[in-house]
């Protein structure tokens, strides 16, 4: 259906690029450092100092997160002008520019181009990870909102996997070809540019912010593939009536409003756990553990592929069951399972040297941690950010969630070398994060599957200790039924929740 096409191509030009950039720098690391050295000699007539190479390399890797932060912060203002779809389209421009800079840096003998390119692709990812989940959440009917939202997570994983595959020495992971690893970035962006212009804009955005009733109706008709979309339109109208301010709220208004207090805390905690739960740390360890297990160095890249493959499969499985099981159980299961397998991994790593088959158990634990992460925590935080806030707060909410996401990402990169000094006990830090996250979600997060955005606001109204304006609206609605009698449906649906 058109929804699946929108979700796939939307995510291909957004989430896929983010995932790809997470893994793509691993394979060519030594070639890029050699290129930095060569350029340095040509410029300054002397080899580059070891610490300068390390510094330049860590800037190349980490500036991605700084770009991501900048992208997340700029979303609110770009979206106001261009809408959801327009912002996704503009974002492809960043991806193509970054691909050119990264691919041509070697030819131009400029390592600055690589650093700037990494920064720009960071900006692209920051925008993508905020706008795509927002777009997907707004075009989808409530009973499949979660599974369509998981396209974001599935394509992040697929991106990571593609980065691993293309980085193999037989493909592009060679001295002569590493720059093509970066030119590949233009492919998903161009594909999205070919498809997205023909898809409709978010109907919620058209109706609530552009006041374009006819456009919203057409968009719903095309996305849902049916003529009569009065029920969907009525749901959006009811949302618009229930909102205290239909004008878009700023970040400051969002932070000050007591009615969205716990939604905000929940999103910030979930996003922080998404980055701080230790998945990033796993990638650093995999190769070391495999070496210890006695695998030959030249086959390790192939075994590492299994991590990317497990990730993708777990994300797909999660997308298939999310509407049956719900968001909350998957999140809590994911974080708790990660805590269990991290604890086991700590035990196994301690006995790594004394028992010959221990490293295999460690490796199985690594796969289990990755699968647990992708079963819930890997994608649901983005779905929830779209679900927990009504239309006028959504851009500001994604901006705050994005800021927390990228700052935590950056923090992990900075703190990780220090955590590493704990050696095999490093993972216990993450066990604590996962357990605390699970406990918080267990007590605070209501289930959001198959609920309208209004239902969700109401379930939080109880926690925020506020009588929701929506309920008063509903009394008014139920007294004078709509022409189609649709308002009555809305009331009955809500009273059951």
CSV table of C-alpha atoms in Angstrom, one decimal:
chain,number,residue,atom,x,y,z
A,1,UNK,CA,0.0,0.0,0.0
A,2,UNK,CA,1.0,3.6,-0.3
A,3,UNK,CA,1.6,3.8,3.5
A,4,UNK,CA,4.2,1.1,3.2
A,5,UNK,CA,5.8,2.8,0.3
A,6,UNK,CA,5.9,6.1,2.2
A,7,UNK,CA,7.3,4.4,5.3
A,8,UNK,CA,10.0,2.5,3.3
A,9,UNK,CA,11.2,5.3,1.1
A,10,UNK,CA,10.9,7.8,3.9
A,11,UNK,CA,13.1,5.7,6.1
A,12,UNK,CA,15.5,4.8,3.2
A,13,UNK,CA,16.5,8.4,2.8
A,14,UNK,CA,16.5,9.1,6.6
A,15,UNK,CA,17.1,6.2,9.1
A,16,UNK,CA,19.0,4.1,6.7
A,17,UNK,CA,21.6,6.9,6.2
A,18,UNK,CA,21.9,7.3,9.9
A,19,UNK,CA,22.5,3.6,10.5
A,20,UNK,CA,24.9,3.4,7.6
A,21,UNK,CA,27.0,6.2,9.1
A,22,UNK,CA,27.2,4.5,12.4
A,23,UNK,CA,29.0,1.5,11.0
A,24,UNK,CA,30.7,2.8,7.8
A,25,UNK,CA,33.7,4.4,9.5
A,26,UNK,CA,34.9,1.2,11.1
A,27,UNK,CA,36.2,-0.6,8.1
A,28,UNK,CA,38.3,2.2,6.4
A,29,UNK,CA,39.6,3.6,9.7
A,30,UNK,CA,43.2,2.7,9.0
A,31,UNK,CA,43.1,3.9,5.4
A,32,UNK,CA,41.6,7.2,6.4
A,33,UNK,CA,44.3,7.7,9.1
A,34,UNK,CA,47.0,6.9,6.4
A,35,UNK,CA,45.4,9.5,4.1
A,36,UNK,CA,45.5,12.1,6.9
A,37,UNK,CA,49.2,11.3,7.3
A,38,UNK,CA,50.0,11.4,3.6
A,39,UNK,CA,48.2,14.8,3.3
A,40,UNK,CA,50.1,16.1,6.3
A,41,UNK,CA,53.4,15.1,4.7
A,42,UNK,CA,52.5,16.8,1.4
A,43,UNK,CA,51.5,20.0,3.2
A,44,UNK,CA,54.0,20.3,5.9
A,45,UNK,CA,56.9,18.1,4.8
A,46,UNK,CA,56.9,16.0,7.9
A,47,UNK,CA,54.9,12.9,9.2
A,48,UNK,CA,51.9,13.7,11.4
A,49,UNK,CA,52.3,13.2,15.1
A,50,UNK,CA,50.6,10.1,16.5
A,51,UNK,CA,48.4,12.2,18.9
A,52,UNK,CA,47.4,14.6,16.1
A,53,UNK,CA,46.2,11.6,14.0
A,54,UNK,CA,44.2,10.3,17.0
A,55,UNK,CA,42.8,13.8,17.6
A,56,UNK,CA,41.8,14.2,13.9
A,57,UNK,CA,40.3,10.8,13.8
A,58,UNK,CA,38.2,11.2,16.9
A,59,UNK,CA,37.0,14.6,15.6
A,60,UNK,CA,36.0,12.8,12.3
A,61,UNK,CA,34.1,10.2,14.2
A,62,UNK,CA,32.4,12.4,16.9
A,63,UNK,CA,31.6,15.5,14.9
A,64,UNK,CA,28.8,13.3,13.5
A,65,UNK,CA,27.0,13.6,16.8
A,66,UNK,CA,27.5,17.4,17.0
A,67,UNK,CA,26.0,17.7,13.5
A,68,UNK,CA,23.1,15.5,14.7
A,69,UNK,CA,22.5,17.8,17.7
A,70,UNK,CA,22.4,20.8,15.3
A,71,UNK,CA,20.0,19.0,13.0
A,72,UNK,CA,17.7,18.1,15.8
A,73,UNK,CA,17.7,21.7,17.1
A,74,UNK,CA,16.9,23.1,13.6
A,75,UNK,CA,14.0,20.8,12.9
A,76,UNK,CA,11.3,23.0,14.5
A,77,UNK,CA,12.1,26.0,12.4
A,78,UNK,CA,12.5,24.1,9.1
A,79,UNK,CA,9.3,22.2,9.6
A,80,UNK,CA,7.3,25.4,10.1
A,81,UNK,CA,8.2,26.6,6.6
A,82,UNK,CA,8.4,23.3,4.6
A,83,UNK,CA,6.1,20.9,6.4
A,84,UNK,CA,7.0,17.2,7.2
A,85,UNK,CA,7.5,16.0,3.6
A,86,UNK,CA,9.3,19.2,2.4
A,87,UNK,CA,11.8,18.9,5.3
A,88,UNK,CA,12.5,15.2,4.4
A,89,UNK,CA,13.1,16.3,0.7
A,90,UNK,CA,15.4,19.2,1.7
A,91,UNK,CA,17.3,16.8,3.9
A,92,UNK,CA,18.4,14.8,0.8
A,93,UNK,CA,20.3,17.9,-0.3
A,94,UNK,CA,22.4,17.6,2.8
A,95,UNK,CA,23.0,13.9,2.2
A,96,UNK,CA,24.2,14.5,-1.4
A,97,UNK,CA,26.5,17.4,-0.4
A,98,UNK,CA,28.0,15.3,2.4
A,99,UNK,CA,28.5,12.3,0.0
A,100,UNK,CA,30.4,14.6,-2.4
A,101,UNK,CA,32.6,16.0,0.3
A,102,UNK,CA,33.4,12.6,1.8
A,103,UNK,CA,34.0,10.9,-1.5
A,104,UNK,CA,36.1,13.7,-3.0
A,105,UNK,CA,38.2,14.5,0.1
A,106,UNK,CA,41.0,12.2,-0.9
A,107,UNK,CA,41.1,13.4,-4.5
A,108,UNK,CA,41.2,17.0,-3.3
A,109,UNK,CA,43.9,16.1,-0.7
A,110,UNK,CA,41.9,17.7,2.0
A,111,UNK,CA,41.0,15.9,5.2
A,112,UNK,CA,39.0,19.0,6.2
A,113,UNK,CA,36.5,17.9,3.6
A,114,UNK,CA,36.0,14.6,5.4
A,115,UNK,CA,35.4,16.3,8.7
A,116,UNK,CA,33.0,18.8,7.2
A,117,UNK,CA,31.2,16.0,5.3
A,118,UNK,CA,30.8,13.9,8.5
A,119,UNK,CA,29.4,17.0,10.2
A,120,UNK,CA,26.9,17.6,7.4
A,121,UNK,CA,25.8,14.0,7.3
A,122,UNK,CA,25.3,14.4,11.1
A,123,UNK,CA,23.0,17.3,10.5
A,124,UNK,CA,21.1,15.2,8.0
A,125,UNK,CA,20.7,12.4,10.5
A,126,UNK,CA,19.6,14.8,13.2
A,127,UNK,CA,16.8,16.2,11.0
A,128,UNK,CA,15.9,12.7,9.8
A,129,UNK,CA,15.5,11.1,13.2
A,130,UNK,CA,13.1,13.8,14.2
A,131,UNK,CA,11.1,14.4,11.1
A,132,UNK,CA,10.6,10.9,9.8
A,133,UNK,CA,9.0,9.4,13.0
A,134,UNK,CA,6.8,12.5,13.1
A,135,UNK,CA,5.7,12.1,9.5
A,136,UNK,CA,5.1,8.3,9.9
A,137,UNK,CA,3.1,8.8,13.1
A,138,UNK,CA,0.8,11.4,11.5
A,139,UNK,CA,0.0,9.6,8.2
A,140,UNK,CA,-0.9,6.3,9.8
A,141,UNK,CA,-4.2,5.0,11.3
A,142,UNK,CA,-3.9,4.2,15.0
A,143,UNK,CA,-4.1,0.4,14.8
A,144,UNK,CA,-0.9,0.1,12.7
A,145,UNK,CA,1.0,3.3,13.9
A,146,UNK,CA,3.5,1.2,15.8
A,147,UNK,CA,4.4,-1.2,13.1
A,148,UNK,CA,4.7,1.5,10.4
A,149,UNK,CA,6.8,3.5,13.0
A,150,UNK,CA,9.2,0.5,13.3
A,151,UNK,CA,10.3,1.1,9.7
A,152,UNK,CA,12.5,3.7,11.2
A,153,UNK,CA,14.3,1.2,13.4
A,154,UNK,CA,14.4,-1.6,10.8
A,155,UNK,CA,16.1,0.7,8.3
A,156,UNK,CA,18.6,2.0,10.9
A,157,UNK,CA,19.6,-1.6,11.4
A,158,UNK,CA,19.6,-2.3,7.7
A,159,UNK,CA,21.9,0.7,7.3
A,160,UNK,CA,24.3,-0.6,10.0
A,161,UNK,CA,24.3,-4.0,8.2
A,162,UNK,CA,24.9,-2.4,4.8
A,163,UNK,CA,27.8,-0.4,6.2
A,164,UNK,CA,29.3,-3.6,7.5
A,165,UNK,CA,28.8,-5.5,4.2
A,166,UNK,CA,30.2,-2.8,1.9
A,167,UNK,CA,33.1,-2.3,4.2
A,168,UNK,CA,34.3,-5.9,3.6
A,169,UNK,CA,37.7,-6.1,2.0
A,170,UNK,CA,36.3,-7.8,-1.1
A,171,UNK,CA,33.9,-4.9,-1.7
A,172,UNK,CA,34.8,-1.4,-0.8
A,173,UNK,CA,37.0,-1.9,2.3
A,174,UNK,CA,40.2,-1.4,0.4
A,175,UNK,CA,42.8,1.3,0.1
A,176,UNK,CA,41.8,2.1,-3.5
A,177,UNK,CA,38.1,2.1,-2.9
A,178,UNK,CA,37.2,3.4,0.6
A,179,UNK,CA,36.0,6.7,-0.7
A,180,UNK,CA,33.2,4.9,-2.6
A,181,UNK,CA,31.9,3.8,0.8
A,182,UNK,CA,31.0,7.4,1.2
A,183,UNK,CA,29.8,8.1,-2.4
A,184,UNK,CA,27.2,5.3,-1.7
A,185,UNK,CA,25.4,7.7,0.6
A,186,UNK,CA,24.0,9.5,-2.3
A,187,UNK,CA,22.1,6.4,-3.5
A,188,UNK,CA,19.4,6.3,-0.8
A,189,UNK,CA,19.0,10.1,-0.9
A,190,UNK,CA,18.5,10.1,-4.7
A,191,UNK,CA,16.0,7.2,-4.4
A,192,UNK,CA,14.0,9.1,-1.9
A,193,UNK,CA,14.1,12.2,-4.1
A,194,UNK,CA,12.5,10.2,-6.9
A,195,UNK,CA,9.6,8.8,-4.8
A,196,UNK,CA,8.7,11.2,-2.1
A,197,UNK,CA,7.5,14.1,-4.2
A,198,UNK,CA,4.7,11.9,-5.5
A,199,UNK,CA,3.5,11.1,-1.9
A,200,UNK,CA,1.1,13.3,0.0
A,201,UNK,CA,2.1,15.6,2.9
A,202,UNK,CA,1.0,14.6,6.5
A,203,UNK,CA,-2.8,15.1,6.6
A,204,UNK,CA,-2.7,16.2,10.2
A,205,UNK,CA,-0.2,18.9,9.3
A,206,UNK,CA,-2.4,20.0,6.4
A,207,UNK,CA,-5.5,20.2,8.4
A,208,UNK,CA,-4.3,21.6,11.7
A,209,UNK,CA,-1.5,23.9,10.6
A,210,UNK,CA,-2.2,24.7,7.0
A,211,UNK,CA,-6.0,24.7,7.5
A,212,UNK,CA,-6.3,22.8,4.2
A,213,UNK,CA,-9.3,20.6,4.7
A,214,UNK,CA,-9.5,19.4,1.1
A,215,UNK,CA,-5.8,18.6,1.0
A,216,UNK,CA,-6.0,16.6,4.2
A,217,UNK,CA,-9.0,14.6,2.9
A,218,UNK,CA,-7.1,13.8,-0.3
A,219,UNK,CA,-4.0,12.8,1.6
A,220,UNK,CA,-6.0,10.5,3.9
A,221,UNK,CA,-7.8,9.0,0.9
A,222,UNK,CA,-4.5,8.2,-0.9
A,223,UNK,CA,-2.7,6.9,2.2
A,224,UNK,CA,-5.6,4.7,3.4
A,225,UNK,CA,-6.8,3.7,-0.1
A,226,UNK,CA,-10.4,4.4,0.5
A,227,UNK,CA,-13.0,7.1,-0.4
A,228,UNK,CA,-14.7,7.7,2.9
A,229,UNK,CA,-12.2,9.1,5.4
A,230,UNK,CA,-14.8,11.1,7.4
A,231,UNK,CA,-13.9,9.2,10.6
A,232,UNK,CA,-10.2,10.0,10.3
A,233,UNK,CA,-10.9,13.6,9.6
A,234,UNK,CA,-13.3,13.8,12.5
A,235,UNK,CA,-10.6,12.3,14.8
A,236,UNK,CA,-8.2,15.1,13.7
A,237,UNK,CA,-10.9,17.7,14.2
A,238,UNK,CA,-11.7,16.5,17.6
A,239,UNK,CA,-7.9,16.7,18.4
A,240,UNK,CA,-7.8,20.2,17.1
A,241,UNK,CA,-10.8,21.2,19.3
A,242,UNK,CA,-9.3,19.6,22.4
A,243,UNK,CA,-6.0,21.4,22.0
A,244,UNK,CA,-5.6,24.3,24.3
A,245,UNK,CA,-3.4,26.1,21.7
A,246,UNK,CA,-3.6,25.2,18.1
A,247,UNK,CA,-0.6,27.5,17.4
A,248,UNK,CA,2.6,25.6,17.5
A,249,UNK,CA,4.1,25.6,21.0
A,250,UNK,CA,7.8,26.6,21.5
A,251,UNK,CA,10.2,24.5,23.5
A,252,UNK,CA,9.8,26.9,26.4
A,253,UNK,CA,6.0,26.6,26.4
A,254,UNK,CA,6.4,22.8,26.3
A,255,UNK,CA,8.7,22.8,29.3
A,256,UNK,CA,6.4,25.1,31.3
A,257,UNK,CA,3.1,23.4,30.6
A,258,UNK,CA,2.1,21.1,33.5
A,259,UNK,CA,-0.2,19.2,31.3
A,260,UNK,CA,2.7,17.6,29.4
A,261,UNK,CA,5.1,17.4,32.3
A,262,UNK,CA,5.3,13.6,32.6
A,263,UNK,CA,5.2,13.0,28.9
A,264,UNK,CA,8.3,15.1,28.6
A,265,UNK,CA,10.1,13.4,31.5
A,266,UNK,CA,9.2,10.0,30.0
A,267,UNK,CA,10.5,10.9,26.6
A,268,UNK,CA,13.8,12.3,28.0
A,269,UNK,CA,14.4,9.2,30.1
A,270,UNK,CA,13.6,6.8,27.3
A,271,UNK,CA,15.8,8.6,24.9
A,272,UNK,CA,18.7,8.8,27.4
A,273,UNK,CA,18.4,5.1,28.0
A,274,UNK,CA,18.3,4.4,24.3
A,275,UNK,CA,21.8,5.8,24.0
A,276,UNK,CA,23.2,5.0,27.5
A,277,UNK,CA,22.0,1.4,27.7
A,278,UNK,CA,25.4,0.3,26.3
A,279,UNK,CA,24.7,-0.9,22.8
A,280,UNK,CA,27.3,1.5,21.4
A,281,UNK,CA,29.8,-0.1,23.8
A,282,UNK,CA,29.1,-3.5,22.4
A,283,UNK,CA,30.5,-2.6,19.0
A,284,UNK,CA,33.8,-1.6,20.6
A,285,UNK,CA,34.2,-5.0,22.3
A,286,UNK,CA,33.0,-7.5,19.6
A,287,UNK,CA,36.3,-7.6,17.8
A,288,UNK,CA,38.3,-8.1,21.0
A,289,UNK,CA,36.1,-10.9,22.2
A,290,UNK,CA,36.3,-12.6,18.8
A,291,UNK,CA,40.1,-12.4,18.8
A,292,UNK,CA,40.1,-13.9,22.3
A,293,UNK,CA,37.8,-16.7,21.1
A,294,UNK,CA,40.6,-17.7,18.7
A,295,UNK,CA,39.0,-16.6,15.4
A,296,UNK,CA,41.6,-15.6,12.8
A,297,UNK,CA,41.8,-11.8,12.4
A,298,UNK,CA,40.9,-12.0,8.7
A,299,UNK,CA,37.5,-13.7,9.2
A,300,UNK,CA,36.4,-11.4,12.0
A,301,UNK,CA,34.7,-8.9,9.7
A,302,UNK,CA,32.5,-11.7,8.4
A,303,UNK,CA,31.5,-12.8,11.9
A,304,UNK,CA,30.8,-9.2,12.8
A,305,UNK,CA,28.2,-9.3,10.0
A,306,UNK,CA,26.1,-11.6,12.2
A,307,UNK,CA,25.6,-8.7,14.7
A,308,UNK,CA,24.2,-6.5,11.9
A,309,UNK,CA,22.0,-9.3,10.7
A,310,UNK,CA,20.7,-10.2,14.1
A,311,UNK,CA,19.9,-6.5,14.7
A,312,UNK,CA,17.9,-6.3,11.5
A,313,UNK,CA,15.9,-9.5,12.1
A,314,UNK,CA,15.1,-8.4,15.7
A,315,UNK,CA,13.8,-5.0,14.5
A,316,UNK,CA,11.6,-6.7,11.8
A,317,UNK,CA,10.2,-9.1,14.4
A,318,UNK,CA,9.5,-6.2,16.7
A,319,UNK,CA,7.6,-4.4,14.0
A,320,UNK,CA,5.5,-7.5,13.4
A,321,UNK,CA,4.5,-8.0,17.0
A,322,UNK,CA,4.3,-4.4,18.3
A,323,UNK,CA,0.6,-4.0,17.7
A,324,UNK,CA,-0.2,-7.2,19.4
A,325,UNK,CA,2.1,-7.0,22.4
A,326,UNK,CA,2.2,-3.2,22.8
A,327,UNK,CA,4.9,-0.6,23.3
A,328,UNK,CA,5.3,-0.8,27.0
A,329,UNK,CA,6.0,-4.6,27.4
A,330,UNK,CA,8.5,-4.6,24.5
A,331,UNK,CA,10.4,-1.6,26.0
A,332,UNK,CA,10.5,-3.2,29.5
A,333,UNK,CA,11.4,-6.6,28.1
A,334,UNK,CA,14.1,-5.1,25.9
A,335,UNK,CA,15.8,-3.2,28.7
A,336,UNK,CA,15.4,-6.0,31.3
A,337,UNK,CA,16.8,-8.6,28.9
A,338,UNK,CA,19.8,-6.3,28.2
A,339,UNK,CA,20.5,-6.1,31.9
A,340,UNK,CA,20.4,-9.9,32.2
A,341,UNK,CA,22.7,-10.5,29.2
A,342,UNK,CA,25.1,-7.7,30.2
A,343,UNK,CA,25.4,-9.3,33.7
A,344,UNK,CA,26.1,-12.7,32.1
A,345,UNK,CA,28.6,-11.1,29.8
A,346,UNK,CA,30.4,-9.7,32.8
A,347,UNK,CA,30.7,-13.1,34.4
A,348,UNK,CA,31.8,-14.8,31.1
A,349,UNK,CA,34.4,-12.1,30.4
A,350,UNK,CA,35.9,-12.7,33.9
A,351,UNK,CA,36.4,-16.4,33.1
A,352,UNK,CA,37.4,-15.8,29.5
A,353,UNK,CA,41.0,-16.9,30.1
A,354,UNK,CA,40.5,-19.9,32.3
A,355,UNK,CA,38.0,-21.8,30.2
A,356,UNK,CA,38.6,-22.3,26.5
A,357,UNK,CA,34.9,-22.2,25.4
A,358,UNK,CA,34.0,-19.1,27.4
A,359,UNK,CA,34.6,-16.6,24.5
A,360,UNK,CA,31.9,-18.4,22.5
A,361,UNK,CA,29.4,-17.8,25.4
A,362,UNK,CA,30.5,-14.2,25.5
A,363,UNK,CA,29.8,-13.9,21.8
A,364,UNK,CA,26.3,-15.4,22.2
A,365,UNK,CA,25.7,-12.9,25.0
A,366,UNK,CA,26.7,-10.1,22.6
A,367,UNK,CA,24.2,-11.3,20.0
A,368,UNK,CA,21.5,-11.6,22.7
A,369,UNK,CA,22.1,-8.0,24.0
A,370,UNK,CA,21.8,-6.7,20.4
A,371,UNK,CA,18.6,-8.7,19.8
A,372,UNK,CA,17.1,-7.5,23.1
A,373,UNK,CA,17.9,-3.9,22.2
A,374,UNK,CA,16.3,-4.1,18.8
A,375,UNK,CA,13.2,-5.9,20.1
A,376,UNK,CA,12.0,-2.7,21.7
A,377,UNK,CA,14.4,0.0,22.9
A,378,UNK,CA,15.9,0.3,19.4
A,379,UNK,CA,12.8,2.0,17.8
A,380,UNK,CA,10.0,2.5,20.2
A,381,UNK,CA,11.5,5.8,21.8
A,382,UNK,CA,11.0,7.5,18.4
A,383,UNK,CA,7.4,6.1,18.0
A,384,UNK,CA,6.5,7.3,21.6
A,385,UNK,CA,7.8,10.8,21.0
A,386,UNK,CA,5.3,11.1,18.2
A,387,UNK,CA,2.5,9.4,20.2
A,388,UNK,CA,2.8,11.1,23.6
A,389,UNK,CA,2.3,14.7,22.3
A,390,UNK,CA,-0.5,16.4,20.5
A,391,UNK,CA,0.0,18.2,17.2
A,392,UNK,CA,1.0,21.6,18.5
A,393,UNK,CA,3.6,20.2,20.9
A,394,UNK,CA,5.1,17.6,18.6
A,395,UNK,CA,7.9,19.6,16.8
A,396,UNK,CA,9.1,21.0,20.2
A,397,UNK,CA,8.9,17.5,21.7
A,398,UNK,CA,11.0,16.0,18.9
A,399,UNK,CA,13.5,18.8,19.3
A,400,UNK,CA,13.9,18.0,23.0
A,401,UNK,CA,14.0,14.3,22.4
A,402,UNK,CA,16.6,14.8,19.7
A,403,UNK,CA,18.7,17.0,21.9
A,404,UNK,CA,18.8,14.4,24.6
A,405,UNK,CA,19.5,11.6,22.1
A,406,UNK,CA,22.5,13.3,20.5
A,407,UNK,CA,23.9,14.7,23.7
A,408,UNK,CA,23.7,11.2,25.2
A,409,UNK,CA,25.3,9.8,22.1
A,410,UNK,CA,28.2,12.3,22.4
A,411,UNK,CA,28.5,11.6,26.2
A,412,UNK,CA,28.9,7.8,25.6
A,413,UNK,CA,31.7,8.6,23.1
A,414,UNK,CA,33.5,10.8,25.6
A,415,UNK,CA,32.9,8.7,28.7
A,416,UNK,CA,33.5,5.4,27.2
A,417,UNK,CA,37.3,5.4,27.3
A,418,UNK,CA,37.0,6.0,31.1
A,419,UNK,CA,34.3,3.3,31.6
A,420,UNK,CA,36.6,1.0,29.7
A,421,UNK,CA,39.2,1.2,32.4
A,422,UNK,CA,36.8,-0.9,34.6
A,423,UNK,CA,37.6,-3.7,32.1
A,424,UNK,CA,35.1,-6.5,32.3
A,425,UNK,CA,33.1,-4.7,34.9
A,426,UNK,CA,32.3,-1.8,32.5
A,427,UNK,CA,29.0,-3.4,31.5
A,428,UNK,CA,27.7,-3.2,35.1
A,429,UNK,CA,27.3,0.5,34.5
A,430,UNK,CA,24.9,-0.3,31.7
A,431,UNK,CA,23.1,-2.9,33.7
A,432,UNK,CA,22.2,-0.2,36.2
A,433,UNK,CA,20.9,2.1,33.4
A,434,UNK,CA,18.8,-0.7,31.9
A,435,UNK,CA,17.3,-1.6,35.2
A,436,UNK,CA,16.4,2.0,36.2
A,437,UNK,CA,14.9,2.6,32.8
A,438,UNK,CA,12.7,-0.5,33.1
A,439,UNK,CA,11.5,0.4,36.6
A,440,UNK,CA,10.6,3.9,35.5
A,441,UNK,CA,8.7,2.8,32.4
A,442,UNK,CA,6.9,0.1,34.4
A,443,UNK,CA,5.4,2.7,36.8
A,444,UNK,CA,4.9,5.7,34.5
A,445,UNK,CA,4.3,4.8,30.9
A,446,UNK,CA,0.7,4.0,29.9
A,447,UNK,CA,0.2,1.6,26.9
A,448,UNK,CA,-0.4,3.6,23.7
A,449,UNK,CA,-1.1,1.0,21.1
A,450,UNK,CA,-4.3,1.4,19.1
A,451,UNK,CA,-5.2,4.7,20.9
A,452,UNK,CA,-5.9,8.1,19.4
A,453,UNK,CA,-3.5,11.0,20.4
A,454,UNK,CA,-6.4,12.3,22.5
A,455,UNK,CA,-6.8,9.0,24.4
A,456,UNK,CA,-3.1,9.1,25.2
A,457,UNK,CA,-3.2,12.7,26.5
A,458,UNK,CA,-6.0,11.6,28.8
A,459,UNK,CA,-4.2,8.7,30.2
A,460,UNK,CA,-1.4,11.1,31.1
A,461,UNK,CA,-3.9,13.7,32.5
A,462,UNK,CA,-4.4,11.3,35.4
A,463,UNK,CA,-0.6,11.2,36.1
A,464,UNK,CA,-0.2,15.0,35.6
A,465,UNK,CA,-3.2,15.5,38.0
A,466,UNK,CA,-5.0,17.6,35.5
A,467,UNK,CA,-8.6,17.3,34.3
A,468,UNK,CA,-8.0,17.0,30.6
A,469,UNK,CA,-9.7,19.8,28.5
A,470,UNK,CA,-10.5,16.9,26.1
A,471,UNK,CA,-13.0,15.4,28.4
A,472,UNK,CA,-15.0,18.6,28.7
A,473,UNK,CA,-14.9,19.0,24.9
A,474,UNK,CA,-16.2,15.5,24.6
A,475,UNK,CA,-19.3,16.3,26.7
A,476,UNK,CA,-20.0,19.1,24.4
A,477,UNK,CA,-19.5,16.9,21.4
A,478,UNK,CA,-21.7,14.1,22.6
A,479,UNK,CA,-24.6,16.4,23.2
A,480,UNK,CA,-24.8,17.6,19.7
A,481,UNK,CA,-23.8,14.7,17.4
A,482,UNK,CA,-22.1,15.4,14.2
A,483,UNK,CA,-24.0,15.0,10.9
A,484,UNK,CA,-22.6,11.5,10.4
A,485,UNK,CA,-23.0,10.7,14.0
A,486,UNK,CA,-19.2,10.3,14.1
A,487,UNK,CA,-18.8,12.3,17.3
A,488,UNK,CA,-20.6,9.6,19.2
A,489,UNK,CA,-18.1,7.1,18.0
A,490,UNK,CA,-15.3,9.2,19.4
A,491,UNK,CA,-17.0,9.4,22.8
A,492,UNK,CA,-17.6,5.7,23.0
A,493,UNK,CA,-14.1,4.9,22.0
A,494,UNK,CA,-12.6,7.2,24.6
A,495,UNK,CA,-14.9,6.1,27.5
A,496,UNK,CA,-13.7,2.5,27.0
A,497,UNK,CA,-10.0,3.4,27.5
